[in-house]
Structure formats: C-alpha cells, structure tokens
C-alpha cells in the first residue's frame, strides 16, 4: 500500500521536491505486472544519490528487465526522518511511494567506510530488522506458526518473506565486506550491470518455487560475485572460510563492459551535486598508483568506443536538456580518444551554449587540445593530482609523473586562460620524510614562479591535502601512520604556506582518517561497533558539520566494545613499515622483534626477524578480505610493496609491457585500449546568439508536486524544456550567457497556482501555437500551459508592469464561526482605512506599513463542508498589491487583519494564486 506522502512532504521541510520521484526520465512501471520489485537505495541525501552515475546506470538496467521493476530511495533529511518516526510512517520508495518492506529486494550502495551508519538509519526508518539473523529468525518463526496452524496432514507452502532481501554493493563492499557482514543478506562484489539481472532471475525462480529465505540465499551464493555471510565463518585470526561445501572458498569480483546509453536518465528538479549529463568513457585504471584502491579493484582497463560516447552525449543532451556534460573515468586523460571525442561534441553543439567538465585528470597528458574542449564562455575549474611534492615520493607511489611534466601541464593551463587550479596532495605515504612534506609547499611556490606574465594575474591554487589511509587490495594495505604524525605534518605545511600568497589549503580531519582506517581494514567483530555508533548518533560522517558528533559516537562505540586498545594501535600507526631519522618514529606493534633490513634514501625499512627479510611475516598473515578474488595476486602486491621500498616504478600496462599483476585472463578479461580517431578541426568558440526577433508571454500553472519546486529550480526547468523542445531562445551576452527567460514574481514554496507568467525572447520567429505545443510537450503535467501571447519587442517585462495578485486562501478559525460572522469580519476590514503592520527590514530597522492600502478586494469565496466538532474553515478570495518594488500583500497578512477585527486566532491551511494582474 502506498504511503500518504502528501501529508508528510510539505513546504515546511527542507527541499521537499527531493522526495517526489517525479524527475524527468524517471521510470514508472506497473506494480502488479512485476514479478520482482527492486529498490536501489542510496544512503545519502537525494542531491548526492541522484548524482551517482552507478545508481542511474543500474536503475536503468533493472527497469529494462522484463517482469521486473526498480524504484529508488534515499536517506531522508533530519526533518523528514523526525516526521516519519513521529507518525510511525515507514520509509518509502520515491516513485511508487510504497514502504520499503513491500519490495522483494533492497540494494544499498556502500562506497565509504563510515557510510554503513546511514544504511542502518534507513533500515530502521523502514521498520526492517538491522541484521540478517533477525530477519531470518522472523521468517523461521513465521513458518513455524504457519505449520502449527496447518496441522500434520495439511500441506502448507512457505510463507512469503517477512522482509526484503538486503544487499550491498559498491567499492567498500567489494573491498572488505566483513565489518558490515552482520547487516546484509548478501554482497554484490564488483560491477553490477550483468550481476544484478542474474540475481533477479534467480530470485524470480526462487519465488515461483516458494523457496525459504535460507534456500534462496544458498542459490544466490552460487552466482559468481555474490557473497552470503550466512554461509561463511570468521576464524580466530580474522580470516573467513565457508561453513558448508556448496559455496565457493573465494568470491570472484565481477567485471562488466560499460554501456554509455544507460547513463542517460533522471533529470532532477532539485539541483543535485553534479547537475549535468555524465557519460563513462573508460572503466578501470592500470596506472598502478600504490595507494589507489579503485585502480586495483577495477582492472582491467576498458575503453568505450568513441562513436558510442559521441552518440550517448548527443542523444543525452537532447533528451535531458542539460547545458553541461562530463566524461568520467578514473583517469580521463588515459582515454586516448578524449581530444577527438571532446572536439567532435564541442563542434556539434557549438551553437547551444554547452560546456564540458572533466574530473581530476593526469597533468602530464593535459595539452592544448584538451584545453580547447574545456575552455569557452563558461570555462570550468581544473583539477590535477600530483599526490606528492617530490620526485622520490611520486616514484614510491608509482605516480609516473616528473617535475617537467607537472610544470608543462600547469603552464599549458595557465597559458590557455586558467588563473586558478585545484591540486590534490597526500601526506603520510610510506617512506615520506619531512623534506617530502615540505616539498609540497616548495612545488606550489615553484609553479607560481614559473607561471608569471605581464598583464596576467598570478596563478593561484586551491589545495586539498588528505591523509593517506591504507586500503585493502593495494600494495600499501600493510602500512599506516599515527595521527600524531599526521597532525605534526599538517602543522609543518601550515607554517610553510603562511609565506606563500594566492594559495588556499584544506586539510582532511585526522580523526576521521583514523576511523576510516580502523573500520576499512577491520574484520567481522566490528559489526557491533558500527551498530552502536549509529545508536549514538553517527551518520553522514563525511559531512564537515557532523565531524565532532561522528568522532564522539565512533569513539564511544569502540570503547564500549572493548576495542579501544586496537583503535589506539591504529592511531599510533600499527603497521608502519618505515622508521626515519627526520623527526619520525616507526611504529611496529604488529611485527614482533625489529631489525633493519634495508634502506631507502634516508629511510630505514623495518621488518621482523625472518629468514626472508624482504617479506616480513606480517605480510604473510591472513587478512579479513583474502577470500575476495579481485584478480590481483597477493604475492604481486607484496612484490610491488618491495618495489615501492626501492622507489622503483612499474609502467602502465595499458600502454607498455604487462606488469603480471594476475588480472588478465578468462575471469576478468584483458585491457581494451582503442586507437584514437583523428581530432576534428576546431570550429571555434561558442558565440552567444543575442538576437531578439520575437517576445512571447506564457500563462502557466504550478500544481501538485511541482508546487514544492523552488523558483531557481523552476528557472532551470524552463531552460531545459526549451532545449529539449529545440526552441530558439535568445541569450544574454558576457562571459556567462544565460537564456532570456523571465518568470514574473516568484511563487512561495508549497503554493499552487493557475496564473503564473513567464516571458521568453527568441532569436527567430516561431508560430505561437507551435511554440505552445512544443513547450507543453516538454514540461511536466503539473505545469500546464494556459495561454501564449506575442508581445511587441519593446514591451515591458511582466515583472515591470505587475500590479496585483489574486489569491484563494483556505483559513480556519479556532473558534466556531458561521458564514455570517466571517462576512462581518470581512466587512469590518473593508470599513477600515488603516490596519498597521510592523515590518522589520533586512538591516534590522522597523517600519509601520498600512496593510489596508494594499488590499484591493476581499470576499468570502466558499465555505467548504466540514465534519462536526471541527474548527471553522472557509476559502477567501483577495486581490492585493504585488509589485516588483516590494509593495506586497502576503496571504499571512490577511490573517493578521482578521485577527485585528475578530480578536481571535486564525490558521492558514492552503494558498492558491489564482492570477497575476498586469498594468498597461
């Protein structure tokens, strides 16, 4: 049964349009015709979840499956969460508005070590038990009750599931599911494009066969890439082993080929974090950065055919109406076709004010071709990630970047017009000395000196300096640094940057880094810590405002679990393989008796006593995630760590020789590198068409859910509708051209209307009826078009001639009142010449305003039928001042006037703007 969302999603909560499920290109499949019903559940606020490309791709793929539907859910804001709990309303999916308990399967994205607390919050709001044991026990109990009721001679089929199957996917789930194993029925490891449809088919067959929850999970465990914690136990050393012979000892990570067409969809009406079309051009990275978990967990590299990318962008921009797109990859610059694809799209859409954004890219591949496709009238930001400040450290992490390449890339960007560049660095990497840390400041200062020119502003930098956090399945998974060292190194940099102008530096909180390390490399014993941290208020821990609360909750949870000793080891750098003589102390709590076995520059490599000193016993110890087959040999990771100790680099196997990591083969495939096509000739920069050939005025409504869409979001909606309709809107000039679309006086959030006005200026003549039909076809049904009128080109805008507005307001009186009494109050207001209202200006000054001067008409419009013993309710119609200079009569001020004449309290229940009144 659908949840009564309209009673909860009201204008008093923050951004209520988050929860409507009415986005452009959202899929609404018939509930009764689906055999399997999914919910893809992103455990973050809507603006983040709706921006996640994987979320959109899997949503589209599942909805393309016959007999299956896929809905979505997101972490509600604190205000809606409080409403759900207060009204005992379960968390719902945004499209069907059904409780999450009504679905067959719920999939959560687990892409951040501390993100599981948000998942527990969502399960609790949905009324679903938090652990697989509780859910299994609930079904077992239900089956027993059915059997007892049926009697010995009465056959009984297993009952339907009490609760949906709960699973997790995403980078953190693939990396190390163990700290979260208590909460999920299963995990989907690796790419989901092929895996999730396979899961759906097994679930459909199991449902037809009336399998129990446990039987169905056993079937799912046979699918490559599915890990079911129920069938695995943790040994004393933290390693994980099967507890029954039918399940595999190691779970193979799934690999799929990206399909750009599935990236098109879900255009939110609320502005998301990434408000643009996003197309994946390459999956996987073989650069081999030794700290980078995504680079290890997504091998091999797979290029997308350039023609498919171009077609997806061209089609996607026209379907969505976006004016910006981004090309996504772990390393966009390694997609050799990037310049050709970017130039082709830029030339095709040259006249449509379209811009391209790229995530962090390789500075050594940044050249004039990429600068041209990124530049233009709306030149975006530029981000590079040198990672380390010295050549030695970049070799240790296998960054494959020289100082000369760094300077060449930054200088190219500066010469092409960028005055501000964002750089990412990391501190706490293995073998790092204080000289390496200070090398970050020296490198930035050197880049500034090299990029100076007459008549140009000095190059400025926005730096993000993060703390190295060891990740499973990387060569650096055996190394960590104490929080004391991080704090000391951060202070070194703060002092160094005080002498450098034009640099803004942001540091990652060291406490959260330690928590990520503690949980990310933990075993199954940490599940109670995760649950207790959620109970203590941890959640949205990656958000800056929540750091203090999150750290306190996690710290207390660890202490209550009796694991504070273990967390102290993490804080002290329990697995530090180095000890240096430059103000650092190597921590070796887990490697036994220490001896020096080698030296890197000024660094001493620390290892325990061993007949094979290059491979300390600590590197051979079982790890909680060893049962996951990522394709990369653990032996190769150890060897690559040794190469790091020697500052030896490994070439990128997509473009040079094989590094023998173990990935390439039948299970995971091979690198796919597509030769780039020729780069089209640059057709020139976009020039905004400022021609004003026609002016049209449109009267429209704002009804239903669209009443909860704010004014700025409505402006974007009209811009995209015009793009999708192919209507030739005129643009302003300048560096940031905007469409000449003007909405008369903004409607307050939550207010419906049947009389809004928007003016359009076009670059060429369009038949009025054709314009009306095309625009109506691309707008949501809750924004009806009533009338379109052609204006003189020199006519004033609607805002300039706006004089009044007519409203219908539903008002209740706390005391019983007859229609005659309401009429008496209305007559009393009309009889007055002055009703004074005290108004406080933005500057804090108070002014007296005569509201009576602003009221033109007031009448009792309707007295709706109401049950007995309820407060008196009527609908009033009024016409009041509504001018662009701020002389307004707001609906709540009508209540003030009623109170003045009646001496009692009134409540405003509903507002509808009937029309806007324009002057001559």
mmCIF file of N, CA and C in Angstrom, residues 115 129 136 139 274 425 446 483 553 555 583 640 645-646 652 736 755 770 790 817 872:
data_model
loop_
_atom_site.group_PDB
_atom_site.id
_atom_site.type_symbol
_atom_site.label_atom_id
_atom_site.label_comp_id
_atom_site.label_asym_id
_atom_site.label_seq_id
_atom_site.Cartn_x
_atom_site.Cartn_y
_atom_site.Cartn_z
ATOM 1 N N UNK A 115 30.021 4.829 5.944
ATOM 2 C CA UNK A 115 28.677 5.061 5.421
ATOM 3 C C UNK A 115 27.634 4.071 5.888
ATOM 4 N N UNK A 129 14.398 -5.165 10.436
ATOM 5 C CA UNK A 129 15.463 -5.549 11.373
ATOM 6 C C UNK A 129 16.838 -5.328 10.766
ATOM 7 N N UNK A 136 16.137 -13.524 9.395
ATOM 8 C CA UNK A 136 15.978 -14.967 9.199
ATOM 9 C C UNK A 136 15.131 -15.572 10.310
ATOM 10 N N UNK A 139 11.446 -14.898 9.782
ATOM 11 C CA UNK A 139 10.820 -15.775 8.792
ATOM 12 C C UNK A 139 10.653 -17.178 9.339
ATOM 13 N N UNK A 274 26.018 17.119 -8.797
ATOM 14 C CA UNK A 274 26.562 17.192 -10.159
ATOM 15 C C UNK A 274 25.378 17.376 -11.111
ATOM 16 N N UNK A 425 47.061 16.697 -2.972
ATOM 17 C CA UNK A 425 48.281 16.083 -2.436
ATOM 18 C C UNK A 425 47.900 15.155 -1.288
ATOM 19 N N UNK A 446 57.133 26.990 -6.626
ATOM 20 C CA UNK A 446 57.880 26.907 -7.901
ATOM 21 C C UNK A 446 56.940 27.056 -9.096
ATOM 22 N N UNK A 483 48.208 9.228 14.050
ATOM 23 C CA UNK A 483 47.532 10.521 13.956
ATOM 24 C C UNK A 483 48.440 11.643 14.446
ATOM 25 N N UNK A 553 30.743 9.631 18.640
ATOM 26 C CA UNK A 553 29.934 8.417 18.611
ATOM 27 C C UNK A 553 30.785 7.194 18.305
ATOM 28 N N UNK A 555 34.027 6.854 18.738
ATOM 29 C CA UNK A 555 34.954 6.622 19.848
ATOM 30 C C UNK A 555 34.292 5.896 21.005
ATOM 31 N N UNK A 583 62.687 13.297 12.397
ATOM 32 C CA UNK A 583 61.559 13.656 13.222
ATOM 33 C C UNK A 583 60.444 12.646 13.235
ATOM 34 N N UNK A 640 55.116 -5.595 -5.198
ATOM 35 C CA UNK A 640 55.016 -4.176 -5.556
ATOM 36 C C UNK A 640 55.323 -3.293 -4.362
ATOM 37 N N UNK A 645 59.487 0.249 -1.737
ATOM 38 C CA UNK A 645 60.583 0.494 -0.793
ATOM 39 C C UNK A 645 61.868 0.860 -1.530
ATOM 40 N N UNK A 646 61.971 0.390 -2.762
ATOM 41 C CA UNK A 646 63.165 0.680 -3.571
ATOM 42 C C UNK A 646 62.946 1.872 -4.503
ATOM 43 N N UNK A 652 52.559 1.601 -16.955
ATOM 44 C CA UNK A 652 51.138 1.382 -17.176
ATOM 45 C C UNK A 652 50.978 0.302 -18.229
ATOM 46 N N UNK A 736 29.186 34.799 -19.105
ATOM 47 C CA UNK A 736 28.297 33.715 -18.692
ATOM 48 C C UNK A 736 26.916 33.929 -19.303
ATOM 49 N N UNK A 755 -2.079 30.898 -12.392
ATOM 50 C CA UNK A 755 -1.944 32.185 -13.053
ATOM 51 C C UNK A 755 -0.540 32.736 -13.098
ATOM 52 N N UNK A 770 2.562 26.620 -32.437
ATOM 53 C CA UNK A 770 3.666 25.641 -32.467
ATOM 54 C C UNK A 770 4.519 25.755 -31.218
ATOM 55 N N UNK A 790 1.866 36.837 -28.182
ATOM 56 C CA UNK A 790 3.028 37.533 -28.743
ATOM 57 C C UNK A 790 3.001 38.995 -28.317
ATOM 58 N N UNK A 817 -17.420 29.503 14.005
ATOM 59 C CA UNK A 817 -17.870 30.729 13.346
ATOM 60 C C UNK A 817 -18.782 30.378 12.190
ATOM 61 N N UNK A 872 -13.848 26.026 12.354
ATOM 62 C CA UNK A 872 -14.494 26.670 11.216
ATOM 63 C C UNK A 872 -13.478 26.960 10.119
#
